Amino acid sequence: MGPTRRLHHPTTTTADDDERWLALSVAHATDSVSEGGGPFGAVVVRAGSPVASGRNRVVPDLDPTAHAEVVAIRAACRELGRFSLAGTTLYSSCEPCPLCLAAALWSRVDRLVFAADRDDAARAGFDDRAFHELFRSDPATWPLPVVAHRIDGATAPMDAWLAASGRTPY
């Protein structure tokens, strides 16, 4: 079961606001290149103010998940002291890859706005079309074997979760 979405779409965001925050995300992306990162930047905005930003840190941090959007989402969650970013907009310098799109969905941002698209990224050598297409195909055909191997006790963590009285649903 995926995340429950609270549909809250800010009505006060204007095209000028989008331009402003996209320009900042593009500036972060450009700066990222000079810092040894990939050409990607992102900004999380709430009520017209920036909450956090992120730059691609994959190479500097030796972390394949340190995409700009993920870095920005992590920083925004820390800044707000919560794991839900409902009430925010994520601005990205480029169309998010499947990893970043999933992170945006799990974080529950209200909107995701991007500047460059996947074709622009592909021209620079960042072609994630293969991943987009992979998820539409039969997992048995994937280059990475994804194997379900049920063991005794496999559901123990889920049972413990369901039995926990103080759990925080997400």
Short mmCIF file of C-alpha atoms in Angstrom, two decimals:
data_model
loop_
_atom_site.label_atom_id
_atom_site.label_comp_id
_atom_site.label_asym_id
_atom_site.label_seq_id
_atom_site.Cartn_x
_atom_site.Cartn_y
_atom_site.Cartn_z
CA MET A 1 0.00 0.00 0.00
CA GLY A 2 1.43 3.36 -1.00
CA PRO A 3 1.34 6.65 0.84
CA THR A 4 -1.98 8.27 1.60
CA ARG A 5 -2.08 11.61 -0.15
CA ARG A 6 -3.54 14.63 1.51
CA LEU A 7 -4.60 16.69 -1.45
CA HIS A 8 -3.73 20.27 -0.62
CA HIS A 9 -2.96 22.45 -3.56
CA PRO A 10 -1.78 25.95 -2.72
CA THR A 11 -3.90 28.53 -4.47
CA THR A 12 -1.55 31.44 -3.90
CA THR A 13 1.30 30.21 -6.12
CA THR A 14 1.71 32.30 -9.24
CA ALA A 15 3.70 31.80 -12.43
CA ASP A 16 6.09 34.46 -11.12
CA ASP A 17 6.60 32.42 -7.94
CA ASP A 18 7.32 29.33 -10.03
CA GLU A 19 9.80 31.30 -12.16
CA ARG A 20 11.58 32.60 -9.05
CA TRP A 21 12.00 29.21 -7.39
CA LEU A 22 12.87 27.41 -10.62
CA ALA A 23 15.57 30.02 -11.27
CA LEU A 24 16.98 29.33 -7.79
CA SER A 25 16.94 25.57 -8.40
CA VAL A 26 18.74 26.10 -11.72
CA ALA A 27 21.34 28.29 -9.95
CA HIS A 28 21.89 25.53 -7.38
CA ALA A 29 22.29 23.03 -10.25
CA THR A 30 24.88 25.19 -11.96
CA ASP A 31 26.78 25.68 -8.68
CA SER A 32 26.65 21.92 -8.09
CA VAL A 33 28.75 21.35 -11.20
CA SER A 34 31.52 23.60 -9.87
CA GLU A 35 31.42 21.63 -6.57
CA GLY A 36 31.94 18.29 -8.33
CA GLY A 37 28.27 17.29 -8.29
CA GLY A 38 25.88 16.62 -11.12
CA PRO A 39 23.94 19.43 -12.84
CA PHE A 40 20.85 19.23 -10.63
CA GLY A 41 19.37 21.47 -7.94
CA ALA A 42 16.15 21.63 -5.96
CA VAL A 43 14.31 23.90 -3.53
CA VAL A 44 11.45 23.11 -1.13
CA VAL A 45 9.16 26.11 -0.61
CA ARG A 46 6.36 26.65 1.91
CA ALA A 47 4.08 29.68 2.03
CA GLY A 48 6.31 31.65 -0.33
CA SER A 49 9.54 31.04 1.61
CA PRO A 50 12.33 28.55 1.01
CA VAL A 51 12.49 25.76 3.58
CA ALA A 52 15.57 23.96 2.24
CA SER A 53 17.55 23.40 -0.92
CA GLY A 54 19.67 20.64 -2.32
CA ARG A 55 22.35 20.07 -4.90
CA ASN A 56 23.37 16.80 -6.47
CA ARG A 57 25.92 15.19 -4.14
CA VAL A 58 26.27 11.74 -5.73
CA VAL A 59 29.99 11.99 -6.53
CA PRO A 60 31.20 14.20 -3.65
CA ASP A 61 29.35 12.06 -1.07
CA LEU A 62 29.83 8.71 -2.84
CA ASP A 63 26.09 8.25 -2.43
CA PRO A 64 23.99 7.14 -5.42
CA THR A 65 20.84 8.39 -3.65
CA ALA A 66 22.15 11.92 -3.04
CA HIS A 67 20.16 13.45 -5.89
CA ALA A 68 19.28 17.13 -5.50
CA GLU A 69 15.61 16.48 -4.81
CA VAL A 70 16.39 13.83 -2.19
CA VAL A 71 18.96 16.12 -0.53
CA ALA A 72 16.41 18.98 -0.46
CA ILE A 73 13.64 16.72 0.88
CA ARG A 74 15.89 15.40 3.65
CA ALA A 75 16.96 18.92 4.63
CA ALA A 76 13.38 20.23 4.56
CA CYS A 77 12.18 17.39 6.79
CA ARG A 78 14.94 18.13 9.28
CA GLU A 79 14.18 21.86 9.15
CA LEU A 80 10.45 21.35 9.72
CA GLY A 81 10.93 18.52 12.21
CA ARG A 82 8.60 16.14 10.41
CA PHE A 83 8.65 13.54 7.65
CA SER A 84 5.65 14.95 5.77
CA LEU A 85 6.17 17.91 3.51
CA ALA A 86 2.45 18.49 2.96
CA GLY A 87 1.93 22.18 2.34
CA THR A 88 5.14 22.58 0.33
CA THR A 89 6.21 22.69 -3.30
CA LEU A 90 9.34 20.99 -4.59
CA TYR A 91 11.07 22.91 -7.37
CA SER A 92 13.65 21.03 -9.41
CA SER A 93 16.05 22.19 -12.07
CA CYS A 94 15.20 19.10 -14.10
CA GLU A 95 12.44 16.53 -14.47
CA PRO A 96 12.89 14.12 -11.58
CA CYS A 97 14.13 10.61 -12.16
CA PRO A 98 12.04 7.73 -10.75
CA LEU A 99 14.01 7.79 -7.47
CA CYS A 100 13.31 11.49 -6.93
CA LEU A 101 9.72 11.22 -8.05
CA ALA A 102 9.17 8.43 -5.53
CA ALA A 103 10.83 10.53 -2.80
CA ALA A 104 8.53 13.45 -3.66
CA LEU A 105 5.49 11.18 -3.47
CA TRP A 106 6.57 9.66 -0.14
CA SER A 107 7.30 13.11 1.29
CA ARG A 108 3.81 14.25 0.28
CA VAL A 109 4.81 17.57 -1.28
CA ASP A 110 1.74 19.30 -2.71
CA ARG A 111 3.33 20.12 -6.04
CA LEU A 112 6.44 19.31 -8.00
CA VAL A 113 7.57 21.84 -10.63
CA PHE A 114 10.60 21.31 -12.88
CA ALA A 115 12.47 23.33 -15.50
CA ALA A 116 14.52 21.15 -17.90
CA ASP A 117 13.09 17.82 -19.02
CA ARG A 118 14.37 14.26 -19.43
CA ASP A 119 15.55 14.99 -22.98
CA ASP A 120 17.73 17.83 -21.72
CA ALA A 121 19.17 15.49 -19.08
CA ALA A 122 19.79 12.78 -21.69
CA ARG A 123 21.72 15.26 -23.85
CA ALA A 124 24.04 15.81 -20.87
CA GLY A 125 24.52 12.07 -20.35
CA PHE A 126 21.87 11.54 -17.67
CA ASP A 127 19.38 9.38 -19.50
CA ASP A 128 16.92 7.88 -17.05
CA ARG A 129 14.42 6.92 -19.74
CA ALA A 130 15.66 3.35 -19.32
CA PHE A 131 14.47 3.42 -15.70
CA HIS A 132 11.10 4.92 -16.62
CA GLU A 133 10.66 2.16 -19.21
CA LEU A 134 11.99 -0.56 -16.91
CA PHE A 135 9.21 0.02 -14.38
CA ARG A 136 6.65 -0.57 -17.11
CA SER A 137 8.15 -3.95 -17.99
CA ASP A 138 7.90 -7.41 -16.44
CA PRO A 139 10.33 -7.64 -13.48
CA ALA A 140 11.42 -11.04 -14.80
CA THR A 141 13.08 -9.20 -17.72
CA TRP A 142 14.99 -6.67 -15.60
CA PRO A 143 18.82 -6.68 -15.70
CA LEU A 144 18.81 -6.74 -11.87
CA PRO A 145 17.24 -9.91 -10.53
CA VAL A 146 14.57 -9.00 -7.98
CA VAL A 147 13.85 -12.16 -6.02
CA ALA A 148 11.09 -12.81 -3.50
CA HIS A 149 12.25 -15.49 -1.06
CA ARG A 150 9.81 -15.90 1.79
CA ILE A 151 11.32 -17.18 5.06
CA ASP A 152 9.83 -18.14 8.40
CA GLY A 153 9.12 -14.96 10.32
CA ALA A 154 9.03 -12.80 7.19
CA THR A 155 5.98 -10.93 8.45
CA ALA A 156 7.26 -10.46 12.03
CA PRO A 157 8.27 -6.81 11.45
CA MET A 158 4.85 -6.00 9.98
CA ASP A 159 3.12 -7.80 12.85
CA ALA A 160 5.25 -5.86 15.36
CA TRP A 161 4.30 -2.63 13.59
CA LEU A 162 0.61 -3.44 13.70
CA ALA A 163 0.85 -4.34 17.40
CA ALA A 164 2.77 -1.18 18.37
CA SER A 165 0.42 1.20 20.14
CA GLY A 166 2.62 4.27 19.72
CA ARG A 167 3.33 3.94 16.03
CA THR A 168 3.21 7.00 13.82
CA PRO A 169 1.40 6.16 10.60
CA TYR A 170 2.95 7.35 7.40
#
